PDB file of C-alpha atoms and ligand atoms in Angstrom:
ATOM      1  CA  MET A   1      66.301  98.778  95.273  1.00 71.00           C
ATOM      2  CA  LYS A   2      68.231  99.588  92.166  1.00 87.00           C
ATOM      3  CA  ARG A   3      71.226 101.736  92.795  1.00 94.00           C
ATOM      4  CA  SER A   4      72.296 104.097  90.033  1.00 96.00           C
ATOM      5  CA  ALA A   5      75.656 104.416  88.541  1.00 97.00           C
ATOM      6  CA  ASP A   6      75.351 107.971  88.622  1.00 97.00           C
ATOM      7  CA  THR A   7      74.688 107.905  92.257  1.00 96.00           C
ATOM      8  CA  VAL A   8      77.757 105.658  93.148  1.00 97.00           C
ATOM      9  CA  ARG A   9      80.011 107.859  90.938  1.00 97.00           C
ATOM     10  CA  LYS A  10      78.911 111.010  92.821  1.00 96.00           C
ATOM     11  CA  TRP A  11      79.886 109.378  95.957  1.00 97.00           C
ATOM     12  CA  CYS A  12      83.115 108.305  94.716  1.00 97.00           C
ATOM     13  CA  GLU A  13      83.881 111.880  93.625  1.00 96.00           C
ATOM     14  CA  ILE A  14      82.761 113.424  96.954  1.00 95.00           C
ATOM     15  CA  ILE A  15      84.975 110.675  98.747  1.00 96.00           C
ATOM     16  CA  LEU A  16      87.863 111.452  96.506  1.00 96.00           C
ATOM     17  CA  GLY A  17      87.586 115.256  97.344  1.00 95.00           C
ATOM     18  CA  GLN A  18      87.976 114.256 101.065  1.00 94.00           C
ATOM     19  CA  LEU A  19      90.966 112.313 100.207  1.00 96.00           C
ATOM     20  CA  GLY A  20      92.755 115.168  98.934  1.00 94.00           C
ATOM     21  CA  ASN A  21      91.429 115.116  95.313  1.00 94.00           C
ATOM     22  CA  PRO A  22      94.145 112.708  93.709  1.00 94.00           C
ATOM     23  CA  ARG A  23      94.636 112.684  90.082  1.00 95.00           C
ATOM     24  CA  VAL A  24      92.265 110.152  88.757  1.00 96.00           C
ATOM     25  CA  PHE A  25      93.284 108.133  85.549  1.00 96.00           C
ATOM     26  CA  ALA A  26      90.288 105.937  85.465  1.00 96.00           C
ATOM     27  CA  LEU A  27      87.002 105.899  87.326  1.00 96.00           C
ATOM     28  CA  ASP A  28      84.638 103.261  85.886  1.00 96.00           C
ATOM     29  CA  VAL A  29      81.098 102.748  87.563  1.00 97.00           C
ATOM     30  CA  ASP A  30      78.762 100.320  85.908  1.00 95.00           C
ATOM     31  CA  GLU A  31      75.235  98.895  86.743  1.00 95.00           C
ATOM     32  CA  VAL A  32      75.401  95.275  86.145  1.00 93.00           C
ATOM     33  CA  ASP A  33      72.987  92.181  86.416  1.00 92.00           C
ATOM     34  CA  ASP A  34      75.468  90.142  88.529  1.00 90.00           C
ATOM     35  CA  VAL A  35      78.051  91.610  90.557  1.00 89.00           C
ATOM     36  CA  ASN A  36      79.793  88.494  90.932  1.00 82.00           C
ATOM     37  CA  THR A  37      81.079  88.415  87.410  1.00 74.00           C
ATOM     38  CA  LEU A  38      84.674  89.390  87.236  1.00 62.00           C
ATOM     39  CA  ILE A  39      85.130  92.884  85.321  1.00 54.00           C
ATOM     40  CA  LEU A  40      87.910  92.427  82.773  1.00 52.00           C
ATOM     41  CA  GLY A  41      88.321  93.698  79.485  1.00 45.00           C
ATOM     42  CA  SER A  42      88.680  97.435  80.150  1.00 46.00           C
ATOM     43  CA  ASP A  43      90.746  98.390  77.212  1.00 45.00           C
ATOM     44  CA  THR A  44      92.850 100.774  79.406  1.00 47.00           C
ATOM     45  CA  ILE A  45      93.929  98.084  81.752  1.00 46.00           C
ATOM     46  CA  PRO A  46      96.903  95.878  80.480  1.00 46.00           C
ATOM     47  CA  GLY A  47      96.914  92.481  82.424  1.00 46.00           C
ATOM     48  CA  PRO A  48      95.840  91.382  85.789  1.00 48.00           C
ATOM     49  CA  THR A  49      95.669  94.522  87.672  1.00 48.00           C
ATOM     50  CA  LEU A  50      92.396  93.951  89.619  1.00 49.00           C
ATOM     51  CA  ARG A  51      93.365  93.430  93.051  1.00 44.00           C
ATOM     52  CA  ALA A  52      90.272  93.819  95.302  1.00 44.00           C
ATOM     53  CA  LEU A  53      87.885  91.652  92.973  1.00 49.00           C
ATOM     54  CA  SER A  54      88.440  88.274  94.068  1.00 47.00           C
ATOM     55  CA  GLU A  55      87.117  85.090  92.465  1.00 51.00           C
ATOM     56  CA  LYS A  56      83.572  84.396  91.720  1.00 51.00           C
ATOM     57  CA  ALA A  57      81.680  84.377  94.993  1.00 51.00           C
ATOM     58  CA  PRO A  58      79.146  81.430  95.259  1.00 57.00           C
ATOM     59  CA  GLY A  59      75.285  82.208  95.047  1.00 63.00           C
ATOM     60  CA  ALA A  60      72.895  83.439  92.735  1.00 73.00           C
ATOM     61  CA  ALA A  61      73.205  86.526  90.363  1.00 86.00           C
ATOM     62  CA  GLU A  62      72.986  89.794  92.418  1.00 90.00           C
ATOM     63  CA  SER A  63      72.385  93.029  90.589  1.00 94.00           C
ATOM     64  CA  GLY A  64      74.352  96.015  91.652  1.00 96.00           C
ATOM     65  CA  VAL A  65      77.160  98.269  90.831  1.00 96.00           C
ATOM     66  CA  LEU A  66      80.816  97.605  90.022  1.00 95.00           C
ATOM     67  CA  THR A  67      83.588 100.328  90.261  1.00 95.00           C
ATOM     68  CA  PHE A  68      86.851 100.573  89.093  1.00 95.00           C
ATOM     69  CA  VAL A  69      89.337 103.161  90.133  1.00 96.00           C
ATOM     70  CA  SER A  70      93.041 103.780  88.979  1.00 96.00           C
ATOM     71  CA  LEU A  71      95.142 106.605  90.474  1.00 95.00           C
ATOM     72  CA  HIS A  72      98.219 105.475  88.500  1.00 92.00           C
ATOM     73  CA  PRO A  73      99.107 106.357  85.096  1.00 93.00           C
ATOM     74  CA  SER A  74      99.732 102.623  84.133  1.00 93.00           C
ATOM     75  CA  GLY A  75      96.116 102.094  84.817  1.00 91.00           C
ATOM     76  CA  SER A  76      96.467  99.720  87.439  1.00 92.00           C
ATOM     77  CA  GLY A  77      93.872  99.982  90.464  1.00 93.00           C
ATOM     78  CA  SER A  78      91.167  98.157  92.102  1.00 92.00           C
ATOM     79  CA  GLY A  79      87.515  97.550  92.033  1.00 92.00           C
ATOM     80  CA  VAL A  80      84.626  97.079  94.337  1.00 94.00           C
ATOM     81  CA  ARG A  81      81.341  95.128  94.097  1.00 94.00           C
ATOM     82  CA  LEU A  82      78.298  96.942  95.613  1.00 96.00           C
ATOM     83  CA  PRO A  83      75.187  94.601  95.416  1.00 95.00           C
ATOM     84  CA  ASP A  84      71.955  96.455  95.397  1.00 96.00           C
ATOM     85  CA  SER A  85      70.858  94.447  98.377  1.00 95.00           C
ATOM     86  CA  LEU A  86      73.382  96.282 100.729  1.00 95.00           C
ATOM     87  CA  PRO A  87      72.230  99.194 102.526  1.00 95.00           C
ATOM     88  CA  GLU A  88      73.648 102.615 101.435  1.00 95.00           C
ATOM     89  CA  HIS A  89      75.726 103.385 104.513  1.00 95.00           C
ATOM     90  CA  GLN A  90      77.481  99.895 103.926  1.00 96.00           C
ATOM     91  CA  VAL A  91      78.128 100.664 100.381  1.00 97.00           C
ATOM     92  CA  VAL A  92      79.595 104.163 101.073  1.00 97.00           C
ATOM     93  CA  LEU A  93      82.008 102.719 103.720  1.00 97.00           C
ATOM     94  CA  MET A  94      83.124 100.186 101.124  1.00 97.00           C
ATOM     95  CA  LEU A  95      83.803 102.748  98.850  1.00 97.00           C
ATOM     96  CA  ALA A  96      85.533 104.996 101.233  1.00 97.00           C
ATOM     97  CA  GLU A  97      87.763 102.201 102.259  1.00 96.00           C
ATOM     98  CA  GLN A  98      88.653 101.039  98.852  1.00 96.00           C
ATOM     99  CA  LEU A  99      89.333 104.747  97.765  1.00 97.00           C
ATOM    100  CA  GLN A 100      91.425 105.527 100.686  1.00 96.00           C
ATOM    101  CA  GLU A 101      93.553 102.263 100.233  1.00 94.00           C
ATOM    102  CA  GLU A 102      94.106 103.575  96.532  1.00 95.00           C
ATOM    103  CA  VAL A 103      95.076 106.915  97.520  1.00 95.00           C
ATOM    104  CA  TRP A 104      97.526 105.456 100.243  1.00 93.00           C
ATOM    105  CA  GLU A 105      99.230 103.501  97.464  1.00 91.00           C
ATOM    106  CA  SER A 106      99.687 106.233  95.162  1.00 91.00           C
ATOM    107  CA  SER A 107     100.938 108.638  97.692  1.00 90.00           C
ATOM    108  CA  GLN A 108     103.226 106.343  99.794  1.00 85.00           C
ATOM    109  CA  GLY A 109     100.849 106.266 102.681  1.00 83.00           C
ATOM    110  CA  GLU A 110      99.992 109.666 103.069  1.00 87.00           C
ATOM    111  CA  ALA A 111      97.675 110.124 105.903  1.00 91.00           C
ATOM    112  CA  VAL A 112      94.416 111.219 104.381  1.00 95.00           C
ATOM    113  CA  PRO A 113      91.889 112.266 105.436  1.00 96.00           C
ATOM    114  CA  GLU A 114      93.506 114.182 108.298  1.00 95.00           C
ATOM    115  CA  CYS A 115      92.714 112.985 111.884  1.00 96.00           C
ATOM    116  CA  PRO A 116      93.302 116.456 113.425  1.00 95.00           C
ATOM    117  CA  GLY A 117      96.057 116.592 116.046  1.00 96.00           C
ATOM    118  CA  HIS A 118      97.159 113.013 115.077  1.00 96.00           C
ATOM    119  CA  GLN A 119      99.501 111.286 112.932  1.00 95.00           C
ATOM    120  CA  HIS A 120      97.174 108.626 111.686  1.00 96.00           C
ATOM    121  CA  PRO A 121      94.548 108.962 109.026  1.00 96.00           C
ATOM    122  CA  ALA A 122      90.853 109.137 110.011  1.00 97.00           C
ATOM    123  CA  ARG A 123      88.949 105.660 109.300  1.00 97.00           C
ATOM    124  CA  ALA A 124      85.859 105.158 107.537  1.00 97.00           C
ATOM    125  CA  ASP A 125      82.994 103.884 109.937  1.00 97.00           C
ATOM    126  CA  ALA A 126      79.311 103.666 110.269  1.00 95.00           C
ATOM    127  CA  VAL A 127      78.047 105.780 113.428  1.00 94.00           C
ATOM    128  CA  ASP A 128      74.304 104.952 113.900  1.00 94.00           C
ATOM    129  CA  GLU A 129      74.114 103.922 110.130  1.00 93.00           C
ATOM    130  CA  VAL A 130      75.772 107.097 109.060  1.00 95.00           C
ATOM    131  CA  PRO A 131      78.912 106.529 107.167  1.00 97.00           C
ATOM    132  CA  SER A 132      81.519 108.793 108.877  1.00 97.00           C
ATOM    133  CA  TRP A 133      85.182 109.616 109.344  1.00 97.00           C
ATOM    134  CA  VAL A 134      86.326 108.601 112.959  1.00 98.00           C
ATOM    135  CA  CYS A 135      89.428 108.826 114.883  1.00 98.00           C
ATOM    136  CA  PRO A 136      90.817 105.143 114.972  1.00 97.00           C
ATOM    137  CA  ARG A 137      92.243 105.712 118.349  1.00 97.00           C
ATOM    138  CA  GLU A 138      89.665 107.951 120.267  1.00 96.00           C
ATOM    139  CA  GLY A 139      86.706 106.691 118.237  1.00 96.00           C
ATOM    140  CA  LYS A 140      85.757 110.420 118.074  1.00 97.00           C
ATOM    141  CA  VAL A 141      83.462 111.184 115.030  1.00 96.00           C
ATOM    142  CA  LEU A 142      85.081 113.805 112.672  1.00 95.00           C
ATOM    143  CA  ARG A 143      82.539 114.232 110.175  1.00 93.00           C
ATOM    144  CA  PRO A 144      80.008 112.383 107.901  1.00 95.00           C
ATOM    145  CA  ILE A 145      81.738 110.895 104.665  1.00 96.00           C
ATOM    146  CA  LEU A 146      78.724 112.315 102.522  1.00 93.00           C
ATOM    147  CA  SER A 147      78.575 115.853 104.281  1.00 72.00           C
ATOM    148  CA  ALA A 148      77.942 118.518 101.667  1.00 55.00           C
ATOM    149  CA  ASP A 149      80.140 120.663 103.667  1.00 55.00           C
ATOM    150  CA  PRO A 150      83.765 120.996 102.636  1.00 51.00           C
ATOM    151  CA  PRO A 151      86.295 119.701 105.393  1.00 47.00           C
ATOM    152  CA  ALA A 152      87.118 122.360 107.730  1.00 45.00           C
TER     153      ALA A 152
HETATM  154 ZN1   ZN B 201      92.945 110.344 115.519  1.00 85.12          ZN
END
């Protein structure tokens, strides 16, 4: 099934909200015919700043969505490939992990999202195929990642 850039962008915004609404300098979401092509050529990005996109993976063309997010005024950031063949919960988890990493880097490791009562941040994980924030130590489910409810 074809996943729309609008859907993915909305997920990114929900997740960023849960990560404390960091200042976003770039959020690019594009539907592409082949997610294995490297995204370069964004005017705002000087030099090789793409970290998460590794070299071309082997295999046939896979349609999907590419994201790139920058939380840094220099425009540096990272992207993630989201093939349409992946189930939704897996895509949401990939986005959550990537965005969490970017927030950590831009905030010197601030523990977001908060894991109540603990020093560590919550971790993105699938609970019965529902992407959720869980306590990495106790495995306790804190809340669904795409919950419409604001964090308590
Ligand atoms: Zn915890």
